[in-house]
CSV table of C-alpha atoms in Angstrom, one decimal:
chain,number,residue,atom,x,y,z
A,251,UNK,CA,-14.8,-0.1,9.3
A,252,UNK,CA,-13.2,0.1,5.4
A,253,UNK,CA,-15.1,1.6,2.7
A,254,UNK,CA,-14.5,-0.4,-0.2
A,255,UNK,CA,-15.8,0.4,-3.3
A,256,UNK,CA,-15.0,-2.2,-6.5
A,257,UNK,CA,-15.3,-0.8,-9.9
A,258,UNK,CA,-15.2,-3.1,-13.0
A,259,UNK,CA,-16.6,-2.2,-16.3
A,260,UNK,CA,-20.5,-1.1,-16.5
A,261,UNK,CA,-19.5,-0.5,-12.5
A,262,UNK,CA,-17.6,2.4,-13.6
A,263,UNK,CA,-20.5,4.2,-15.4
A,264,UNK,CA,-21.6,4.6,-11.6
A,265,UNK,CA,-18.5,6.2,-10.3
A,266,UNK,CA,-19.8,9.6,-10.5
A,267,UNK,CA,-22.8,8.6,-7.9
A,268,UNK,CA,-20.6,6.7,-5.5
A,269,UNK,CA,-18.5,9.6,-5.3
A,270,UNK,CA,-21.1,11.9,-4.0
A,271,UNK,CA,-22.8,8.7,-2.1
A,272,UNK,CA,-19.0,8.8,0.0
A,273,UNK,CA,-19.2,12.4,0.9
A,274,UNK,CA,-22.4,11.5,2.3
A,275,UNK,CA,-22.2,9.3,4.4
A,276,UNK,CA,-18.0,9.2,4.8
A,277,UNK,CA,-18.4,13.5,6.4
A,278,UNK,CA,-15.6,14.3,4.1
A,279,UNK,CA,-14.6,18.4,4.7
A,280,UNK,CA,-15.3,20.4,2.8
A,281,UNK,CA,-13.2,23.5,1.4
A,282,UNK,CA,-10.1,22.4,2.2
A,283,UNK,CA,-7.7,24.1,-0.4
A,284,UNK,CA,-6.3,25.8,2.6
A,285,UNK,CA,-4.5,22.4,3.4
A,286,UNK,CA,-1.7,23.6,0.4
A,287,UNK,CA,-0.2,25.8,2.9
A,288,UNK,CA,-0.5,22.8,5.9
A,289,UNK,CA,2.7,20.9,6.6
A,290,UNK,CA,3.3,18.0,4.0
A,291,UNK,CA,2.6,14.5,5.0
A,292,UNK,CA,5.3,12.8,7.5
A,293,UNK,CA,6.1,9.3,5.9
A,294,UNK,CA,6.8,7.7,9.3
A,295,UNK,CA,9.8,7.2,8.1
A,296,UNK,CA,12.6,9.3,9.0
A,297,UNK,CA,15.1,9.0,6.8
A,298,UNK,CA,12.5,9.6,3.8
A,299,UNK,CA,10.9,12.8,5.6
A,300,UNK,CA,15.1,13.6,5.9
A,301,UNK,CA,15.0,13.4,2.0
A,302,UNK,CA,12.0,14.9,1.6
A,303,UNK,CA,12.4,17.9,3.6
A,304,UNK,CA,9.1,16.9,6.0
A,305,UNK,CA,7.4,14.2,3.9
A,306,UNK,CA,4.9,14.0,0.6
A,307,UNK,CA,3.7,17.9,-0.2
A,308,UNK,CA,0.2,18.1,-0.2
A,309,UNK,CA,-1.2,19.8,-2.8
A,310,UNK,CA,0.9,18.2,-5.9
A,311,UNK,CA,1.1,14.6,-7.4
A,312,UNK,CA,4.3,12.8,-6.1
A,313,UNK,CA,5.5,9.9,-7.9
A,314,UNK,CA,7.1,6.7,-6.0
A,315,UNK,CA,8.6,4.2,-8.3
A,316,UNK,CA,10.5,0.3,-8.2
A,317,UNK,CA,10.7,-3.0,-8.1
A,318,UNK,CA,8.6,-5.8,-6.4
A,319,UNK,CA,10.4,-5.8,-3.3
A,320,UNK,CA,11.8,-2.5,-2.7
A,321,UNK,CA,9.4,-1.0,0.0
A,322,UNK,CA,7.4,1.1,-2.6
A,323,UNK,CA,4.1,0.2,-1.1
A,324,UNK,CA,5.0,-0.6,2.4
A,325,UNK,CA,6.5,3.1,2.0
A,326,UNK,CA,2.6,4.5,0.8
A,327,UNK,CA,0.7,2.7,3.5
A,328,UNK,CA,3.2,3.9,6.3
A,329,UNK,CA,2.1,7.7,5.0
A,330,UNK,CA,-1.3,6.6,4.8
A,331,UNK,CA,-0.8,5.6,8.7
A,332,UNK,CA,0.5,8.4,9.8
A,333,UNK,CA,-2.2,10.4,7.6
A,334,UNK,CA,-5.0,8.8,9.4
A,335,UNK,CA,-3.7,9.2,12.5
A,336,UNK,CA,-3.2,12.6,12.0
A,337,UNK,CA,-7.1,12.6,11.4
A,338,UNK,CA,-7.3,13.0,7.7
A,339,UNK,CA,-9.5,10.8,5.1
A,340,UNK,CA,-7.2,9.0,3.0
A,341,UNK,CA,-8.7,7.4,-0.4
A,342,UNK,CA,-6.7,3.7,-1.9
A,343,UNK,CA,-7.2,3.0,-5.8
A,344,UNK,CA,-6.5,0.3,-5.8
A,345,UNK,CA,-5.3,-0.7,-9.5
A,346,UNK,CA,-4.7,-4.2,-9.7
A,347,UNK,CA,-6.7,-5.3,-6.8
A,348,UNK,CA,-3.2,-6.5,-4.6
A,349,UNK,CA,-3.8,-4.0,-1.5
A,350,UNK,CA,-3.6,-6.3,1.5
A,351,UNK,CA,-6.1,-5.1,4.2
A,352,UNK,CA,-4.6,-7.4,6.8
A,353,UNK,CA,-0.7,-6.2,6.1
A,354,UNK,CA,-2.2,-2.5,6.3
A,355,UNK,CA,-3.9,-3.6,9.7
A,356,UNK,CA,-1.1,-4.9,11.0
A,357,UNK,CA,0.8,-1.8,10.0
A,358,UNK,CA,-1.4,0.5,11.9
A,359,UNK,CA,-3.7,1.6,8.9
A,360,UNK,CA,-7.5,3.1,10.7
A,361,UNK,CA,-9.6,1.5,8.4
A,362,UNK,CA,-12.2,3.9,8.9
A,363,UNK,CA,-10.9,6.8,7.9
A,364,UNK,CA,-9.7,5.2,4.2
A,365,UNK,CA,-11.6,4.4,1.0
A,366,UNK,CA,-10.6,1.8,-0.7
A,367,UNK,CA,-11.1,1.1,-5.0
A,368,UNK,CA,-10.4,-2.5,-6.1
A,369,UNK,CA,-10.1,-1.9,-10.2
A,370,UNK,CA,-9.4,-5.2,-10.8
A,371,UNK,CA,-6.4,-4.5,-13.2
A,372,UNK,CA,-8.7,-1.6,-15.2
A,373,UNK,CA,-5.9,1.2,-15.4
A,374,UNK,CA,-8.0,3.4,-17.1
A,375,UNK,CA,-10.9,3.0,-14.3
A,376,UNK,CA,-7.9,3.6,-11.6
A,377,UNK,CA,-7.0,7.0,-12.9
A,378,UNK,CA,-10.9,7.6,-14.1
A,379,UNK,CA,-11.7,6.9,-10.4
A,380,UNK,CA,-8.8,9.2,-9.1
A,381,UNK,CA,-10.3,11.8,-11.0
A,382,UNK,CA,-13.2,11.5,-9.7
A,383,UNK,CA,-12.9,11.4,-6.1
A,384,UNK,CA,-9.8,14.3,-6.5
A,385,UNK,CA,-12.4,16.9,-7.9
A,386,UNK,CA,-15.0,15.8,-5.7
A,387,UNK,CA,-12.6,16.7,-2.3
A,388,UNK,CA,-12.2,16.1,0.8
A,389,UNK,CA,-9.4,13.3,0.9
A,390,UNK,CA,-6.3,15.0,2.0
A,391,UNK,CA,-4.0,12.0,1.2
A,392,UNK,CA,-5.2,9.6,-1.8
A,393,UNK,CA,-2.6,7.1,-3.2
A,394,UNK,CA,-3.0,5.4,-6.9
A,395,UNK,CA,-1.1,2.2,-6.9
A,396,UNK,CA,-0.7,1.1,-10.7
A,397,UNK,CA,2.8,-0.8,-9.8
A,398,UNK,CA,2.0,-4.3,-10.6
A,399,UNK,CA,0.7,-2.7,-14.0
A,400,UNK,CA,3.0,-4.2,-17.4
A,401,UNK,CA,4.7,-1.1,-18.0
A,402,UNK,CA,3.6,-0.8,-21.4
A,403,UNK,CA,-0.1,-0.7,-19.5
A,404,UNK,CA,0.7,2.4,-17.9
A,405,UNK,CA,2.7,3.8,-20.6
A,406,UNK,CA,-1.1,4.4,-22.4
A,407,UNK,CA,-2.1,6.6,-19.7
A,408,UNK,CA,-2.0,10.3,-21.3
A,409,UNK,CA,0.4,13.2,-20.4
A,410,UNK,CA,-2.8,14.8,-20.2
A,411,UNK,CA,-4.3,12.4,-17.7
A,412,UNK,CA,-1.8,12.8,-15.7
A,413,UNK,CA,-1.5,16.9,-15.7
A,414,UNK,CA,-5.3,17.1,-15.2
A,415,UNK,CA,-4.7,14.8,-11.7
A,416,UNK,CA,-2.4,17.2,-11.0
A,417,UNK,CA,-3.8,20.2,-11.2
A,418,UNK,CA,-7.3,18.5,-9.6
A,419,UNK,CA,-4.9,18.1,-6.2
A,420,UNK,CA,-3.6,21.3,-6.8
A,421,UNK,CA,-6.9,22.3,-6.7
A,422,UNK,CA,-7.8,20.8,-3.7
A,423,UNK,CA,-4.9,20.6,-1.7
A,424,UNK,CA,-5.0,16.8,-1.9
A,425,UNK,CA,-1.0,15.1,-1.3
A,426,UNK,CA,-1.4,12.2,-4.4
A,427,UNK,CA,1.0,9.6,-4.3
A,428,UNK,CA,1.5,7.6,-7.5
A,429,UNK,CA,3.1,4.2,-7.3
A,430,UNK,CA,5.1,2.8,-10.3
A,431,UNK,CA,7.3,0.0,-11.6
A,432,UNK,CA,9.1,2.9,-13.3
A,433,UNK,CA,9.0,6.9,-13.3
A,434,UNK,CA,5.8,7.7,-15.8
A,435,UNK,CA,5.2,11.2,-14.4
A,436,UNK,CA,8.7,13.0,-14.7
A,437,UNK,CA,7.5,16.6,-15.8
A,438,UNK,CA,3.8,17.3,-13.7
A,439,UNK,CA,5.4,15.4,-10.2
A,440,UNK,CA,6.5,17.4,-8.1
A,441,UNK,CA,8.9,14.6,-5.4
A,442,UNK,CA,9.9,11.1,-7.8
A,443,UNK,CA,11.5,8.5,-5.2
A,444,UNK,CA,12.7,5.8,-7.1
A,445,UNK,CA,13.6,2.8,-4.7
A,446,UNK,CA,15.8,-0.5,-5.3
A,447,UNK,CA,16.4,-3.1,-3.4
A,448,UNK,CA,19.7,-3.4,-1.2
A,449,UNK,CA,19.3,-6.4,0.8
A,450,UNK,CA,17.1,-8.9,2.8
A,451,UNK,CA,17.3,-8.5,6.6
A,452,UNK,CA,16.8,-12.5,8.5
A,453,UNK,CA,16.9,-13.8,11.3
A,454,UNK,CA,17.7,-17.4,11.0
A,455,UNK,CA,15.5,-18.2,8.3
A,456,UNK,CA,12.8,-16.0,8.9
A,457,UNK,CA,12.5,-12.7,6.6
A,458,UNK,CA,12.9,-10.1,8.8
A,459,UNK,CA,12.2,-6.8,6.2
A,460,UNK,CA,13.7,-5.4,3.5
A,461,UNK,CA,16.8,-2.9,3.4
A,462,UNK,CA,16.0,-0.2,0.6
A,463,UNK,CA,17.8,3.1,-0.9
A,464,UNK,CA,16.0,5.5,-2.3
A,465,UNK,CA,16.7,8.0,-4.4
A,466,UNK,CA,14.8,11.3,-5.4
A,467,UNK,CA,15.0,12.7,-9.0
A,468,UNK,CA,13.6,16.0,-7.9
A,469,UNK,CA,16.9,17.6,-6.7
A,470,UNK,CA,19.6,19.1,-9.2
A,471,UNK,CA,22.6,16.5,-7.8
A,472,UNK,CA,19.9,13.8,-5.9
A,473,UNK,CA,19.7,13.3,-2.8
A,474,UNK,CA,19.4,9.3,-1.1
A,475,UNK,CA,18.4,7.8,2.1
A,476,UNK,CA,18.4,4.0,2.9
A,477,UNK,CA,15.4,3.1,4.9
A,478,UNK,CA,14.5,-0.5,6.4
A,479,UNK,CA,10.8,-1.9,6.4
A,480,UNK,CA,9.7,-4.9,9.0
A,481,UNK,CA,7.9,-8.1,8.1
């Protein structure tokens, strides 16, 4: 079973109450500040973990950017799969309503440990929902997916909001991954990964996967890796 919350229009006012209800129903752990000292979250992709020196850091905001079909969502799902298998509670804040449960299930995602919040194209609501859940605490990993919004929409999110999300992640030991089409959080993200599509991998006339090039912008010299997703 997966917890799905739909956040649209007037329902946004009830998000605070929904967040409290989640803690009662979802049995979220308390006292999680010590998580910042635990190991990073593996992405499930060896080449990516090597670039990140172990994985996505806890108590931090990380940004994954890239065009469509660059494996940006696949990488976040792979990380969520690994986190759920490790016993963590996770949340996926779906800004544009593009999360595909069937694809996630095929990748091995454990829905009983995932809360899916569908914001149906409301970027402001997505940020607010993320903020509320981060401040309630209890989630080891949270993904804020803003990748399918027009760039000008995401750019309207204030730097104050980004810093608030970062501080909330730090306070509660949560690894927050933000997915965007182009970097929006350079000054407050601990990790910034840019993905680009290298080539499509075909088996006859069937698409087998996509090879992506990953580059990090948070190291002085930059670090690169290639990896593939399997369709």
